[in-house]
XYZ file of C-alpha atoms in Angstrom:
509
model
C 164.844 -24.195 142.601
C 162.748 -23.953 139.583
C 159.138 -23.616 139.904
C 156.722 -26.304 139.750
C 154.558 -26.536 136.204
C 151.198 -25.120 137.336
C 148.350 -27.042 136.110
C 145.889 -24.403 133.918
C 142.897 -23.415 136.009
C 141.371 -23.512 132.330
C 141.719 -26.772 131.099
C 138.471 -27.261 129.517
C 138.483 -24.132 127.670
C 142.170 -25.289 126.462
C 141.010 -28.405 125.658
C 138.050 -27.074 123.547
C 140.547 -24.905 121.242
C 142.701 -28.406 120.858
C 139.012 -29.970 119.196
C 138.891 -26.428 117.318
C 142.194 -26.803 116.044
C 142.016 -30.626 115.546
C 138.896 -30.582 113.667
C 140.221 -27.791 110.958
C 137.800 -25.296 112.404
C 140.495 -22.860 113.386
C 143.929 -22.540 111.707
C 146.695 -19.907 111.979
C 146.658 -17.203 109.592
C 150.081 -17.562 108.743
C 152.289 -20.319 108.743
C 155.135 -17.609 109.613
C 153.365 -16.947 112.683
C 151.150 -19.711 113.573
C 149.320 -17.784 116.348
C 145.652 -18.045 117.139
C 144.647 -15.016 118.939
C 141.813 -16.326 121.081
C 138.548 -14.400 121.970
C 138.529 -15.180 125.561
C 139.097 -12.012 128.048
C 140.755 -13.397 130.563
C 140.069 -10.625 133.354
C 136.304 -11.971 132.920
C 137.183 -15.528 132.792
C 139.259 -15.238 136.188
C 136.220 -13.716 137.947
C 133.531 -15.730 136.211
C 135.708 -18.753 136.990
C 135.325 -17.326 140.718
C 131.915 -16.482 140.735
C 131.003 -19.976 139.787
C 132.874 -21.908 142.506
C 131.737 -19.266 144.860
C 128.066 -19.679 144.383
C 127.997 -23.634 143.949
C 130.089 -23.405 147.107
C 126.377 -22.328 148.560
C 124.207 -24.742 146.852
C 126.127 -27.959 147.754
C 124.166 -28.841 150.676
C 121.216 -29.202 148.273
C 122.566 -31.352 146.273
C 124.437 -29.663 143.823
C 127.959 -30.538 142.532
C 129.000 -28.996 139.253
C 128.294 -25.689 137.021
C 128.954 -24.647 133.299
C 129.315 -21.060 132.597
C 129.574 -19.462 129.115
C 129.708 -15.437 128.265
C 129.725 -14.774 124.623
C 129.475 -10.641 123.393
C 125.643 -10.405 121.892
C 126.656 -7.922 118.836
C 129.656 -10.401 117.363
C 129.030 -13.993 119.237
C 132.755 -14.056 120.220
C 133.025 -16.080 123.599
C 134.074 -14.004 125.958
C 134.642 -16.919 129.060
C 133.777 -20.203 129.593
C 134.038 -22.232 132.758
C 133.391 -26.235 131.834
C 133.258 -27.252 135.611
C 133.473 -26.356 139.521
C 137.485 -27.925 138.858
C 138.698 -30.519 136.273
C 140.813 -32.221 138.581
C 138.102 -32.089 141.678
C 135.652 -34.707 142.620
C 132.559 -35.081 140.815
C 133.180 -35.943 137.416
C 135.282 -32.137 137.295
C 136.532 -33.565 134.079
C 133.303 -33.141 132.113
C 133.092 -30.235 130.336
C 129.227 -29.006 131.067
C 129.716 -26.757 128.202
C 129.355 -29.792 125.882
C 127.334 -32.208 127.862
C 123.873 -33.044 126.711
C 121.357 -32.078 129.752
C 117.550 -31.857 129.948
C 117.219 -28.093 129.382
C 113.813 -28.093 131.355
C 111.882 -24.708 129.729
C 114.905 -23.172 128.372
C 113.213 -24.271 124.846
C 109.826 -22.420 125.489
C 110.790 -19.171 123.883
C 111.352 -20.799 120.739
C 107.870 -22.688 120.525
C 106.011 -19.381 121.166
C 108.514 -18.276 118.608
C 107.586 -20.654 116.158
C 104.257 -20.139 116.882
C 104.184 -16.382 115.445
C 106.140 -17.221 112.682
C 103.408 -20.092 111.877
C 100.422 -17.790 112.308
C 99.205 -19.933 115.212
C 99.504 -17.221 117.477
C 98.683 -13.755 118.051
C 99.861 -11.873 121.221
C 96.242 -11.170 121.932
C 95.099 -14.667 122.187
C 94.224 -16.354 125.572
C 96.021 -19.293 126.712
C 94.547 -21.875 129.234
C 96.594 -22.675 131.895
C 94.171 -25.378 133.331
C 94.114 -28.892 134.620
C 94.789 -31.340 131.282
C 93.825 -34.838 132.036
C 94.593 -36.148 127.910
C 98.735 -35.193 128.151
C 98.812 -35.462 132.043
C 101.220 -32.619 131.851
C 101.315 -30.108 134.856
C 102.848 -26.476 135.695
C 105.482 -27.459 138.992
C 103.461 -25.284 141.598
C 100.841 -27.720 140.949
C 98.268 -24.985 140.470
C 97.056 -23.562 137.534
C 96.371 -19.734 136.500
C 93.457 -19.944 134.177
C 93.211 -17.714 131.112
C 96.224 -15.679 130.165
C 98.115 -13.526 127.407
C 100.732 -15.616 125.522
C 103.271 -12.904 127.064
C 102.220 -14.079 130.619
C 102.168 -17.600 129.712
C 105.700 -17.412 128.417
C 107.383 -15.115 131.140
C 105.443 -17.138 134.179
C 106.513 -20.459 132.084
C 103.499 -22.122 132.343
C 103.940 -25.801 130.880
C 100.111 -26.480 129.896
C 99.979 -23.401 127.660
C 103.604 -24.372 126.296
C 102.254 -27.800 125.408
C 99.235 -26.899 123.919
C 100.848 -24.735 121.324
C 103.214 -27.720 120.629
C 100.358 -30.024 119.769
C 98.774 -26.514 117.435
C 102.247 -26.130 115.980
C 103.094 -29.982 115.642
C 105.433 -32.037 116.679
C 107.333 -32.905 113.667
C 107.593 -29.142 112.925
C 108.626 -27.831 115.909
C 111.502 -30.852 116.138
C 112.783 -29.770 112.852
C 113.029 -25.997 113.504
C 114.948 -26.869 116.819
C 116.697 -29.000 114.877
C 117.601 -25.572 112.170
C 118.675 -23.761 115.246
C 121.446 -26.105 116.289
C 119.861 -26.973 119.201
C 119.566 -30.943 118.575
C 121.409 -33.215 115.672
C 118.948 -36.060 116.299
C 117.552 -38.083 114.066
C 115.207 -39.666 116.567
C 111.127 -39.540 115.387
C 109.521 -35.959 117.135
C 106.854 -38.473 118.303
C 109.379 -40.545 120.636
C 109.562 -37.199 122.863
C 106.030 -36.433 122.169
C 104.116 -33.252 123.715
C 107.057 -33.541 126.990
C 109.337 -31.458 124.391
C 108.095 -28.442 125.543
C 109.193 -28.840 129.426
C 112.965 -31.004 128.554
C 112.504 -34.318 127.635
C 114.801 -32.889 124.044
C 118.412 -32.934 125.578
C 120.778 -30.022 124.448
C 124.102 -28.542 125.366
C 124.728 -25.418 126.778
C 126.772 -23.873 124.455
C 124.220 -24.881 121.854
C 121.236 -22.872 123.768
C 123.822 -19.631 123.573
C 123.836 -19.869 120.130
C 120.112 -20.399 119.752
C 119.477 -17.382 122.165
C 121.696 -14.859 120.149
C 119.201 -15.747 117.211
C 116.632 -14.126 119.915
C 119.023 -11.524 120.980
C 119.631 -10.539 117.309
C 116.863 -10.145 115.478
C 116.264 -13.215 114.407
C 119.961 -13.937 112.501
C 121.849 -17.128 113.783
C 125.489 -16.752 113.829
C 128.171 -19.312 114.738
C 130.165 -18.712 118.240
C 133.200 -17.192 117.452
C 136.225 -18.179 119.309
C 139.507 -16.791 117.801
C 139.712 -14.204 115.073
C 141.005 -16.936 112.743
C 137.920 -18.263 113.237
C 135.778 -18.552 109.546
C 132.915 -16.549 110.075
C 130.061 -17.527 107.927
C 127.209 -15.148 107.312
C 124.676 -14.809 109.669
C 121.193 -16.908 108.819
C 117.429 -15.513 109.448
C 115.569 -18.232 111.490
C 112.954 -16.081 112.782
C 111.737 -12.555 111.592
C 112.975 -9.925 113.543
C 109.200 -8.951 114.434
C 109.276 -12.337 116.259
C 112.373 -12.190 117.737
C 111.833 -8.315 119.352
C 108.586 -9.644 120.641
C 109.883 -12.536 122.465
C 112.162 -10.690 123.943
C 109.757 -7.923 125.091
C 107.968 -11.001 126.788
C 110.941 -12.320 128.328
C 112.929 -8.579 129.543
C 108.652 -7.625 131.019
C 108.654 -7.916 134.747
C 105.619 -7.436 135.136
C 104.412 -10.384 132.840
C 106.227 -12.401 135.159
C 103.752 -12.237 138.010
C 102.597 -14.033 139.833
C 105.195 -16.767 139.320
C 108.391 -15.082 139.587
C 108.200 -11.984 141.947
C 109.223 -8.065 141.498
C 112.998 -7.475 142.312
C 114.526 -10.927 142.214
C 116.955 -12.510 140.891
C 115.111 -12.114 137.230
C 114.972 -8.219 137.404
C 117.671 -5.868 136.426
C 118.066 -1.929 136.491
C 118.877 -2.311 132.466
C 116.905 -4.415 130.120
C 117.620 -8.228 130.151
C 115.685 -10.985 128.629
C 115.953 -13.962 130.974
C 114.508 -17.513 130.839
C 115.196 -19.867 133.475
C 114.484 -24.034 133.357
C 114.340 -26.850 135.919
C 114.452 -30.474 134.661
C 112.177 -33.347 136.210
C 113.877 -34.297 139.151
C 115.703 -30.826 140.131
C 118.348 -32.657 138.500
C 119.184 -29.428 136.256
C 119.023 -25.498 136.678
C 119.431 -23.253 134.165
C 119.401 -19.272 132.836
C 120.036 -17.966 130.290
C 119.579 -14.206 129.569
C 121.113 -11.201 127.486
C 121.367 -7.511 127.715
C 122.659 -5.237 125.411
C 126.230 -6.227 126.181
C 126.173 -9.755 126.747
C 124.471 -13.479 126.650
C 125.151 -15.396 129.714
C 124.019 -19.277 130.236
C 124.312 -21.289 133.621
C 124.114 -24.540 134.107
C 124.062 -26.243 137.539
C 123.763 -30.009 138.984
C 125.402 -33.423 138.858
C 128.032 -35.193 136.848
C 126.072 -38.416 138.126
C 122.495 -36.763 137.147
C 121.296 -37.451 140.425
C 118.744 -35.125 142.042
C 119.455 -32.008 143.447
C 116.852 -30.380 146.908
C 114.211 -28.180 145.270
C 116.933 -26.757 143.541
C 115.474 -24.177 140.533
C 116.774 -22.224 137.397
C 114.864 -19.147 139.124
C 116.467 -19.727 142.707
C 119.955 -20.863 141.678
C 121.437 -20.042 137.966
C 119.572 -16.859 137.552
C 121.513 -15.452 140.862
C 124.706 -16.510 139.346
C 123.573 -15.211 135.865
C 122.733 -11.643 137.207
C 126.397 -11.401 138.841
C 128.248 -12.301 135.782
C 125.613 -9.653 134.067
C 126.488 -7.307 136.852
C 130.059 -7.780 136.449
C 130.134 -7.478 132.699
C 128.346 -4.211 133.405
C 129.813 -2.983 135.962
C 126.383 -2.349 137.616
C 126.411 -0.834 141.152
C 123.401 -0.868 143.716
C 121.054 1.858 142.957
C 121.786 2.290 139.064
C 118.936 2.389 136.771
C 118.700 2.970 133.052
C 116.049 4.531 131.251
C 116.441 1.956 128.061
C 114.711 -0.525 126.870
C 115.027 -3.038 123.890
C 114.401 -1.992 120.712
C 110.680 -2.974 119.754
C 109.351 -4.485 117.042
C 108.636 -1.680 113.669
C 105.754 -2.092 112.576
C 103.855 -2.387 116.371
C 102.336 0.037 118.729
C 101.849 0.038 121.889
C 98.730 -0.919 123.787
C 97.336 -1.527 126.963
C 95.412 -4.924 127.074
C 93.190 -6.784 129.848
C 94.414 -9.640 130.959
C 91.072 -11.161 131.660
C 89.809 -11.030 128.214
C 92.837 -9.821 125.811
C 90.739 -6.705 125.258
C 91.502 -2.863 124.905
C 91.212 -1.698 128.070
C 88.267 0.713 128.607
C 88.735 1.630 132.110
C 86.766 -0.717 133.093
C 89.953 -3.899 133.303
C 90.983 -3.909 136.966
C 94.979 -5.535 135.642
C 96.639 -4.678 132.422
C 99.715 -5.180 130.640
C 101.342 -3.644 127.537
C 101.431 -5.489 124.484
C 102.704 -4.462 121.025
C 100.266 -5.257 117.982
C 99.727 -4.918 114.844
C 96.670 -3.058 113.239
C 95.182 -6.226 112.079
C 95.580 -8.017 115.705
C 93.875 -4.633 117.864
C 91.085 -6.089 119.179
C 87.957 -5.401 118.717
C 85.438 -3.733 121.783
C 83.679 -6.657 122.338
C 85.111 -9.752 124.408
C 85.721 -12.676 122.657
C 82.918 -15.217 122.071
C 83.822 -18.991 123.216
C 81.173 -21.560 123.199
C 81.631 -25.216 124.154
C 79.503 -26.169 120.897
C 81.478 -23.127 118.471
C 84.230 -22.842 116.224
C 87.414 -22.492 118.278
C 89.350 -20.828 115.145
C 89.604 -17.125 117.110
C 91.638 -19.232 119.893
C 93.231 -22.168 118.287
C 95.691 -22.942 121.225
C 92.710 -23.486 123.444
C 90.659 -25.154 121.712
C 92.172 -28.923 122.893
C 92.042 -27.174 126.888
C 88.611 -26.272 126.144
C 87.791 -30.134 125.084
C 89.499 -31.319 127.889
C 88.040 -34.498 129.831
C 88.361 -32.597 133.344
C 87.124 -28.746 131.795
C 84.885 -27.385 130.166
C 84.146 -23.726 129.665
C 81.199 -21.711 130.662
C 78.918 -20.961 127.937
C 79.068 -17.316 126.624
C 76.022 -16.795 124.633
C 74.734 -13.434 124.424
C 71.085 -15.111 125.657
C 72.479 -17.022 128.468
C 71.094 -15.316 131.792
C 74.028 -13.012 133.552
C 76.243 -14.824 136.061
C 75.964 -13.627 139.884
C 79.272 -13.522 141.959
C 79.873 -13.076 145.100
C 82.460 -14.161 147.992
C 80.539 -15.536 151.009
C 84.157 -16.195 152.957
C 85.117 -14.179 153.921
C 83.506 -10.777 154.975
C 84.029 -7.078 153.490
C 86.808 -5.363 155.746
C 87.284 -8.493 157.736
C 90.458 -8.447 160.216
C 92.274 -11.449 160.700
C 95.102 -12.354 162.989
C 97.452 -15.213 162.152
C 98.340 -17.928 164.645
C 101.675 -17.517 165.820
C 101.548 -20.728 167.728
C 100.318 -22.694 164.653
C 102.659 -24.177 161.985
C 103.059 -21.534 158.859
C 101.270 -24.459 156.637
C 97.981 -24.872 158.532
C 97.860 -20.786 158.955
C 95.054 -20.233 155.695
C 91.991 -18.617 155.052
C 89.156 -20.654 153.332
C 87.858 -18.705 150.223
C 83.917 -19.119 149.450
C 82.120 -18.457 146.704
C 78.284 -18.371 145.910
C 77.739 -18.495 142.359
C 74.675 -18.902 140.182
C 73.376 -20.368 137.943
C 76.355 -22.729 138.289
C 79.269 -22.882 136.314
C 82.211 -25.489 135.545
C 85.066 -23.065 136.941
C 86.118 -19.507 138.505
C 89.223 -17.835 138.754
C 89.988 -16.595 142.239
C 92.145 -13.330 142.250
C 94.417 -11.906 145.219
C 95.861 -8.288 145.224
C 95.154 -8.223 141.416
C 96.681 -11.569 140.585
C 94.981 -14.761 139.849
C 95.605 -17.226 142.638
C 93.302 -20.726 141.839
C 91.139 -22.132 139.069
C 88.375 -24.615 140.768
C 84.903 -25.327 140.858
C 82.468 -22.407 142.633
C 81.504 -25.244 145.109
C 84.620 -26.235 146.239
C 86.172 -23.514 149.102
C 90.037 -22.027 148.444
C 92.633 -21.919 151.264
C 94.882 -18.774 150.552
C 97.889 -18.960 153.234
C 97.437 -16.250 155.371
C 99.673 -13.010 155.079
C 100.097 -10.107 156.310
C 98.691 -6.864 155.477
C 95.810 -5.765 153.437
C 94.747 -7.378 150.710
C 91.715 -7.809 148.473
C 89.832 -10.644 146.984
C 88.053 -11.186 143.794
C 86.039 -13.927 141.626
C 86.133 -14.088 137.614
C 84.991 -16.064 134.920
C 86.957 -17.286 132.246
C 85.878 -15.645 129.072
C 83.254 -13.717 130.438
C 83.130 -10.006 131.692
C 81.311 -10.475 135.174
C 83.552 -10.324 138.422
C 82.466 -9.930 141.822
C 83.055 -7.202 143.862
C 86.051 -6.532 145.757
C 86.208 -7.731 149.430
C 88.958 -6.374 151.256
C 90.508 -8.368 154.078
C 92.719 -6.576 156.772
C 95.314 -9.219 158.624
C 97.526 -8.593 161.218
């Protein structure tokens, strides 16, 4: 009895070499042997294939019905797999190929701002960014809190969306639409203005394939190179976009752990034992997750949702693509519990190395309780002295936030050298306090009210746990921290300003 004709399990991918082959983009070499040897490893496509349907298998209870996977080999763009849906011939909408369908790409596009921002002179890794309340764009972060001053590497790796939005509005809009548009990401002709400042956090719609492409301009120095699928494939030469000083620093910000705090946590689903530059994205709704990331092997992009764009149940890039990202990295790798590599990414020339404050975007003189590395130029070490900000001053030393500093619902504390030093203190609660939770009493009621006496008064502090700042408010207005447990230690900063209060350490059990 003959066998039955098997349906391919890879009928997108099939169908995408038909458009290749339809549209003159690929053509046999020889009309003697009119093969088209394809770039596709099929070993990885069989397990990617399987990783994909095993991990949506997990996330369909919150909502989530389809994926798009793409692999493509970082040092010659060849695509490697590609996995257009959960099934073509399964229920919801299988027969879309999510490789190809325009999405929101939530902050998947944030790299390239801050990108664009170096490359425009806007920016300078040593400048502070305000993540604080905005009341003109009415544009939020989606933990609804806000992180106060912080290094354009934090801003970027904890993907902040006020900081994000601010540079838009420094960079332009009209700017930043075309350069997306010069890295492939968008063929619109629509005015920048009709997605206004909302650009920054998805309102642009892309493809996924089209993001790969963008990222291996990130992944390579700066060079944009078409995705290669078959060796008949044309191959133009590649194109600088961005210098490859901008590109190796954006991807020291994005591979930087440690920049990632407190957002994204240490040893999840973002961390490797091998560099990897990840960003993840969540559009409005939860109705799309995304990663995308590369090592030195390999860029990998996820997407996950619904062929009906219907909302998905808290359902995040950082909580659902990046876990199926770092398998396919894994197996590409061949990475096994434990490993670890002493490597790193190559960094930019013409940088060195130093350790700034977060606090201030100073030199650290001992004196910084929280640091991070940053790689500068001689012209952009900066100088002993903080940075001067007054409400009344030029803004030019920190053009991206000067329109946070104007806001309606902020204003900054005045940092003249004559004003009259700032006391701070916590009054709530006590040095060495110990504190037992309520096991009886729901987790969300279980908190600690944070106190502060400040004067003479100021608009806002920055409240600090373990290290990390926790809440921007008014001095007058107590904190709740939810309880945990162990030791930890409490602090009060101003923005722009050197005084802190002393440590209070708090013992709960």
């Amino acid at each position: 009895m003959p066998a039955l004709p098997r349906r391919p399990d890879a009928l997108h991918l099939i169908l995408r070499y038909h458009d290749l082959i339809e549209n003159g983009e690929i053509a046999p070499a020889s009309a003697v042997a009119p093969l088209i040897h394809t770039t596709i490893d099929l070993g990885l496509q069989a397990d990617v294939t399987a990783l994909a349907r095993d991990y949506l298998d997990g996330w369909r209870s919150a909502g989530a019905q389809q994926v798009g996977v793409m692999v493509v080999s970082r040092q010659t763009g060849e695509v490697l797999a590609q996995v257009g849906s959960s099934n073509y011939y399964g229920r919801h909408a299988g027969a879309f190929d999510y490789t190809r369908t325009q999405r929101s790409p939530g902050s998947t596009l944030k790299p390239f701002i801050y990108a664009l921002g170096f490359e425009r002179g806007v920016l300078k890794p040593t400048d502070m960014l305000l993540d604080l309340p905005e009341g003109a764009s009415g544009i939020g972060d989606a933990d609804r809190e806000f992180l106060g001053p912080m290094l354009p590497r934090q801003a970027l790796a904890n993907s902040r969306n006020v900081p994000a939005t601010n540079l838009l509005r420094s960079i332009g809009l009209e700017t930043t639409f075309r350069f997306l548009r010069d890295l492939g990401l968008h063929d619109l002709e629509t005015p920048a203005d009709y997605f206004g400042l909302s650009m920054a956090i998805g309102s642009l719609p892309t493809r996924l394939d089209r993001l790969m492409r963008a990222y291996g301009a990130l992944a390579n120095d700066g060079q944009l190179q078409d995705l290669r699928w078959a060796r008949e494939q044309p191959q133009p030469q590649p194109v600088r976009v961005i210098s490859l000083d901008t590109a190796r620093l954006i991807t020291s910000f994005l591979s930087d752990p440690q920049a990632r705090l407190p957002s994204f946590h240490r040893y999840g689903t973002l961390e490797y034992p091998f560099p990897v530059a990840i960003k993840t994205g969540t559009s409005q709704g939860y109705r799309d997750a995304w990663a995308v990331a590369y090592s030195e092997k390999v860029i990998v992009g996820v997407w996950i949702g619904r062929g009906d764009d219907g909302t998905m149940s808290r359902m995040t890039g950082a909580g659902t693509a990046a876990r199926l990202v770092h398998a396919v990295i894994d197996r590409v790798h061949g990475n096994k519990p434990g490993d670890i590599a002493d490597a790193r990414f190559p960094t930019p020339p013409d940088r060195k190395p130093m350790e700034v404050c977060v606090v201030n975007g100073q030199t650290n003189d001992n004196s910084c309780s929280q640091t991070l590395v940053e790689w500068l130029k001689p012209d952009e070490m900066p100088k002993a002295a903080a940075l001067s900000l007054r409400s009344d001053a030029s803004l030019n030393p920190l053009p991206i936030s000067a329109t946070a500093g104007r806001s309606q619902s902020y204003s900054l504390a005045s940092t003249d050298a004559s004003d009259p030093k700032i006391h701070l203190a916590i009054s709530t609660p006590a040095r060495n306090s110990q504190i037992w939770r309520n096991p009886e009493q729901p987790a969300s009621l279980d908190r600690l009210p944070l106190k502060a006496d400040v004067h003479p008064h100021v608009p806002q502090i920055v409240w600090y746990v373990d290290g990390q700042p926790f809440a921007v408010t008014d001095p007058d207005r107590p904190v709740f921290w939810p309880i945990q447990s162990g030791e930890h230690r409490f602090q009060i900063r101003l923005p722009y300003r050197d005084e802190t209060s002393a440590m209070v350490p708090v013992y709960v059990q």
